[in-house]
mmCIF file of C-alpha atoms in Angstrom:
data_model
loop_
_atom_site.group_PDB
_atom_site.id
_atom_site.type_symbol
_atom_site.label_atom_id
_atom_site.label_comp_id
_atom_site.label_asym_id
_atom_site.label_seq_id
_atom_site.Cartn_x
_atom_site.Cartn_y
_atom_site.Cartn_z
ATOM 1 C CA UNK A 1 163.991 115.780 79.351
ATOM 2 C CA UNK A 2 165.660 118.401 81.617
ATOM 3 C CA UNK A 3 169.053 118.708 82.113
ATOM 4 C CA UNK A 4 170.736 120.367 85.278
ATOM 5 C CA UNK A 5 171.603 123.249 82.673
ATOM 6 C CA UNK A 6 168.301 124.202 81.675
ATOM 7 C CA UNK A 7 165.034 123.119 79.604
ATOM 8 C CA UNK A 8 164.825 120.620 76.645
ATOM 9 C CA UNK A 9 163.802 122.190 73.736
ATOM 10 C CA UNK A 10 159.840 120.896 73.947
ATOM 11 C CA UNK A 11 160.006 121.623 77.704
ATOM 12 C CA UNK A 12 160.737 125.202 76.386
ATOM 13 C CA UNK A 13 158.295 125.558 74.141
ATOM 14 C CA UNK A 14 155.566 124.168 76.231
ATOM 15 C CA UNK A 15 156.546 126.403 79.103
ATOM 16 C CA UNK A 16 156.408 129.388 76.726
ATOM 17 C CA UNK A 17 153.105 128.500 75.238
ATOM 18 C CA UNK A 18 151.302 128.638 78.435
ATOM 19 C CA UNK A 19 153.078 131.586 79.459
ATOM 20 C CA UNK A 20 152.491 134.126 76.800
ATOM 21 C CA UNK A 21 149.326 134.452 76.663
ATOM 22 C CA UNK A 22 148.921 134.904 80.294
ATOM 23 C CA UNK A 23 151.666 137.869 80.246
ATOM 24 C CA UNK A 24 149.553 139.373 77.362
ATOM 25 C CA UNK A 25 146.068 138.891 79.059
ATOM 26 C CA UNK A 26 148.486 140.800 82.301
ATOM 27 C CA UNK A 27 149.693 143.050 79.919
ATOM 28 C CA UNK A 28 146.171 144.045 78.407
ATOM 29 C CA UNK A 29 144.240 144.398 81.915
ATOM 30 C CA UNK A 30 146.752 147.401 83.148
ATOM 31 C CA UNK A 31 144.726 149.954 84.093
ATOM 32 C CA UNK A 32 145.141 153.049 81.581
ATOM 33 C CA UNK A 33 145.628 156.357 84.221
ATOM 34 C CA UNK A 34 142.335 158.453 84.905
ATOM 35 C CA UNK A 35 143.464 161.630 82.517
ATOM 36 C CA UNK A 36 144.494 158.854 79.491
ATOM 37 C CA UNK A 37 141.362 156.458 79.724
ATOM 38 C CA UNK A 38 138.641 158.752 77.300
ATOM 39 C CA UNK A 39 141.885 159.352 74.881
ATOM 40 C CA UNK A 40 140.744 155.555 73.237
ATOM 41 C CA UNK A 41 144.676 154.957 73.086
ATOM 42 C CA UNK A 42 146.212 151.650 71.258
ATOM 43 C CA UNK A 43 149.305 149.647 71.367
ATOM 44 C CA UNK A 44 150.844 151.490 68.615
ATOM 45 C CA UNK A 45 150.651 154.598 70.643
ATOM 46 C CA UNK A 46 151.925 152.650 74.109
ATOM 47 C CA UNK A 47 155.087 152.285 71.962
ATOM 48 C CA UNK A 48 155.360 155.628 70.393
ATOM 49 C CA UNK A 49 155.283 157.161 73.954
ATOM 50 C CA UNK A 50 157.578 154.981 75.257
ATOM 51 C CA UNK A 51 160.253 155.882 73.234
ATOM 52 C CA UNK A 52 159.356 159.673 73.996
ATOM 53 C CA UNK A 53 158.882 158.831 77.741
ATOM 54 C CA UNK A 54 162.757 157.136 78.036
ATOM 55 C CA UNK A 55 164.716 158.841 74.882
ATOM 56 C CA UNK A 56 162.831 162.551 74.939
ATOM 57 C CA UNK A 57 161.585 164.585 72.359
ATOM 58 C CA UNK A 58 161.920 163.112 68.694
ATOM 59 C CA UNK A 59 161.368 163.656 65.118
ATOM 60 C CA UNK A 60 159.064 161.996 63.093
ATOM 61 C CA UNK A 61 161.910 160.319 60.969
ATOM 62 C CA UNK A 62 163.687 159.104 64.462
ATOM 63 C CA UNK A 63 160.306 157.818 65.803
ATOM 64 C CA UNK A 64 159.608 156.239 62.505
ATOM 65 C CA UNK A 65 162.715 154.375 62.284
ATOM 66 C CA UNK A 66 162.231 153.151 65.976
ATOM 67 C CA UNK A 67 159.172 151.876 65.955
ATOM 68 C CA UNK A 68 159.898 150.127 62.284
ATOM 69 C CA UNK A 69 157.144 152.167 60.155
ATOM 70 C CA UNK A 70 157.009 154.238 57.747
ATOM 71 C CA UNK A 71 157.205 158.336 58.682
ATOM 72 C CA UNK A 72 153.565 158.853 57.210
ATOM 73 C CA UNK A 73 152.310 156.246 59.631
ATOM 74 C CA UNK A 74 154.061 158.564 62.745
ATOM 75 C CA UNK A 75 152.668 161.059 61.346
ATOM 76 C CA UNK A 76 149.536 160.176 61.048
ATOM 77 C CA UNK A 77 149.429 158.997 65.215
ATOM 78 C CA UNK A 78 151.188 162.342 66.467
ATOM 79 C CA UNK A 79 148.579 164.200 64.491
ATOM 80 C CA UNK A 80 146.093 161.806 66.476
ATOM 81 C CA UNK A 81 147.682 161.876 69.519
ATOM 82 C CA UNK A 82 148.446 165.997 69.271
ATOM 83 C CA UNK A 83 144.937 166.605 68.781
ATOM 84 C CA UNK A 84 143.979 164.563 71.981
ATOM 85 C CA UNK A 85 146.480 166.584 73.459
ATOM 86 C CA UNK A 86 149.158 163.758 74.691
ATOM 87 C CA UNK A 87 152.050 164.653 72.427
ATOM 88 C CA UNK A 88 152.773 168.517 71.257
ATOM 89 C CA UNK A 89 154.592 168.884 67.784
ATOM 90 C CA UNK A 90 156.890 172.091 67.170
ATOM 91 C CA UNK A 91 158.810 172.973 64.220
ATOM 92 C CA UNK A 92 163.212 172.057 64.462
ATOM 93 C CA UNK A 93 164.491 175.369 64.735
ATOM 94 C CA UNK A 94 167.696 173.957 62.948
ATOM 95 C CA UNK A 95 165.519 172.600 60.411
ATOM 96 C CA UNK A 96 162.183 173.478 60.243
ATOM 97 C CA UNK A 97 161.062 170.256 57.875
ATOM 98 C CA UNK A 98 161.218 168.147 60.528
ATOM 99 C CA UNK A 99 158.522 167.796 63.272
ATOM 100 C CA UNK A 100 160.119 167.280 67.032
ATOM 101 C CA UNK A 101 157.483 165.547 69.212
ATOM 102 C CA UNK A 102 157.387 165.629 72.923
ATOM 103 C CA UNK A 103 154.591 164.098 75.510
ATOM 104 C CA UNK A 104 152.413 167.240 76.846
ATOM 105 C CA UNK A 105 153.446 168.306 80.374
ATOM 106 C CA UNK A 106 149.683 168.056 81.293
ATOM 107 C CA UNK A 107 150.163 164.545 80.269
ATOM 108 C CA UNK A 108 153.290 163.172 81.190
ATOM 109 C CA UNK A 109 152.273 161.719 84.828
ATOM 110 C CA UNK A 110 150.081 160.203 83.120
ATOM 111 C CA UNK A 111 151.885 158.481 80.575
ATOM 112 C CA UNK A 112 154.687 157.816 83.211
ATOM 113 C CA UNK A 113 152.278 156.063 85.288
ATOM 114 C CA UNK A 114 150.764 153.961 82.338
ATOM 115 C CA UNK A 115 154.265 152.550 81.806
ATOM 116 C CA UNK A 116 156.086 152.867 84.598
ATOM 117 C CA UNK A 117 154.649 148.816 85.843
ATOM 118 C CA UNK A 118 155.956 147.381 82.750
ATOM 119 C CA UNK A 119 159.039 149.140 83.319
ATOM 120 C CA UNK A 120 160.095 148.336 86.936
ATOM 121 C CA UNK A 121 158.549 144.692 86.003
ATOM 122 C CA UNK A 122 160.950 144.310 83.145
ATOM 123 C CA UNK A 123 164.161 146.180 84.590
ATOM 124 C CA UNK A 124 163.334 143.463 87.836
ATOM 125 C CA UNK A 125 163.262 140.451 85.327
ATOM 126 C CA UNK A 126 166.407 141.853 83.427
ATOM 127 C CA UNK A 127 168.575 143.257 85.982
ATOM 128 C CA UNK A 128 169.960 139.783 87.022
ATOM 129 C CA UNK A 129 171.689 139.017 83.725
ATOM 130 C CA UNK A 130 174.936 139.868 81.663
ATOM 131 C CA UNK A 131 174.456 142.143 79.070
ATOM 132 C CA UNK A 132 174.626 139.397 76.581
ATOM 133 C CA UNK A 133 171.988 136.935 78.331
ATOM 134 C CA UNK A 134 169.691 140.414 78.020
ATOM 135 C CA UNK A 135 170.779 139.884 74.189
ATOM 136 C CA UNK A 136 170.024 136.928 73.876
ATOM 137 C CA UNK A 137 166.546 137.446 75.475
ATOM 138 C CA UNK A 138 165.639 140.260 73.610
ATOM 139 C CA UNK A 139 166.603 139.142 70.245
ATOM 140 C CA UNK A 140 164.688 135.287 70.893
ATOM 141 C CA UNK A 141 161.676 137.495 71.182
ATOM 142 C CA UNK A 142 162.187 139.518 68.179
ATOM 143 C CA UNK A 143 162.883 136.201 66.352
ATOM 144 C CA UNK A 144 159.742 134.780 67.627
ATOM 145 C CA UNK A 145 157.733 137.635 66.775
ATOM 146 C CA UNK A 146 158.880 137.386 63.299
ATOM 147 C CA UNK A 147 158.390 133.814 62.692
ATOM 148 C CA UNK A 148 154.795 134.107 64.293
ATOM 149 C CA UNK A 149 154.005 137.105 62.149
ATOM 150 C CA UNK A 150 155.306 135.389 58.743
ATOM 151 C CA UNK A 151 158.333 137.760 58.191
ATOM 152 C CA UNK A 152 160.712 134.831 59.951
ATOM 153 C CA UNK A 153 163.469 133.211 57.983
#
C-alpha cells in the first residue's frame, strides 16, 4: 500500500519492472549519428567513449579500471575502435608503456551527438536531488545490476 512518503516495496518493484525495459527498448532505438552508423559500434564501446567524451584522453589502465575490465579487454576495443578511426592512440611521452586514447577530431561531433540525449536526459532526471539522493540512485542501480547478473550478495 502507498504511503504519503513514497511506494511500498511491491509497488516499487512492479513500477520498476514495467519501466526498465521500456527505458532500454528507448535506450536501444537512439539513432547512432550518420558518420558512426557503418562503424557496427556496441555498448561496450558507448561506454568507453563516454568516459573519453566527459573525462578526456585516457590510458588504457585508467579506462580499464573505469569501465571494470581487464586492460587486455581495452585494448583489444581501442585497437578496434582506432582502426575504424573513432579513437587515436599515441604513446605517454612521460612514459611511453602506456597508451593515451583520445576520440578522433573527425569523430567527436559525432560521438557528442550519440550521447549527448542520454546526457541532458539524465542530468534533467538528476538535477533535482541532493547529492546523496543521486547516491542513493546510482548505487540501487549498481546493486540491481549485480543481483540480476549473479555477482549480488
Amino acid at each position: 500500500m502507498s504511503t504519503d512518503e513514497g511506494l511500498s516495496l511491491d509497488e516499487g518493484v512492479r513500477t520498476l519492472l514495467l519501466l526498465m525495459p521500456r527505458l532500454v527498448g528507448r535506450a536501444k532505438r537512439m539513432p547512432v549519428p550518420e558518420p558512426l552508423r557503418t562503424l557496427d559500434l556496441a555498448p561496450r564501446h558507448l561506454s568507453l567513449l563516454s568516459y573519453l567524451l566527459f573525462d578526456g584522453p585516457l590510458t588504457v589502465n585508467e579506462l580499464a579500471a573505469r569501465l571494470e575490465v581487464a586492460p587486455a579487454t581495452v585494448s583489444l576495443m581501442v585497437g578496434d575502435l582506432s582502426r575504424k578511426g573513432v579513437v587515436n592512440r599515441r604513446e605517454d611521452k612521460a612514459d611511453r608503456r602506456r597508451t593515451i586514447v583520445s576520440i578522433a577530431e573527425t569523430n567527436r561531433e559525432a560521438v557528442d551527438a550519440w550521447l549527448a540525449r542520454g546526457a541532458c536526459a539524465w542530468r534533467s532526471a538528476l538535477e533535482p536531488l541532493t547529492s546523496e539522493q543521486r547516491r542513493v540512485f546510482v548505487e540501487t542501480l549498481r546493486s540491481y545490476e549485480r543481483a540480476v547478473t549473479g555477482n549480488g550478495e
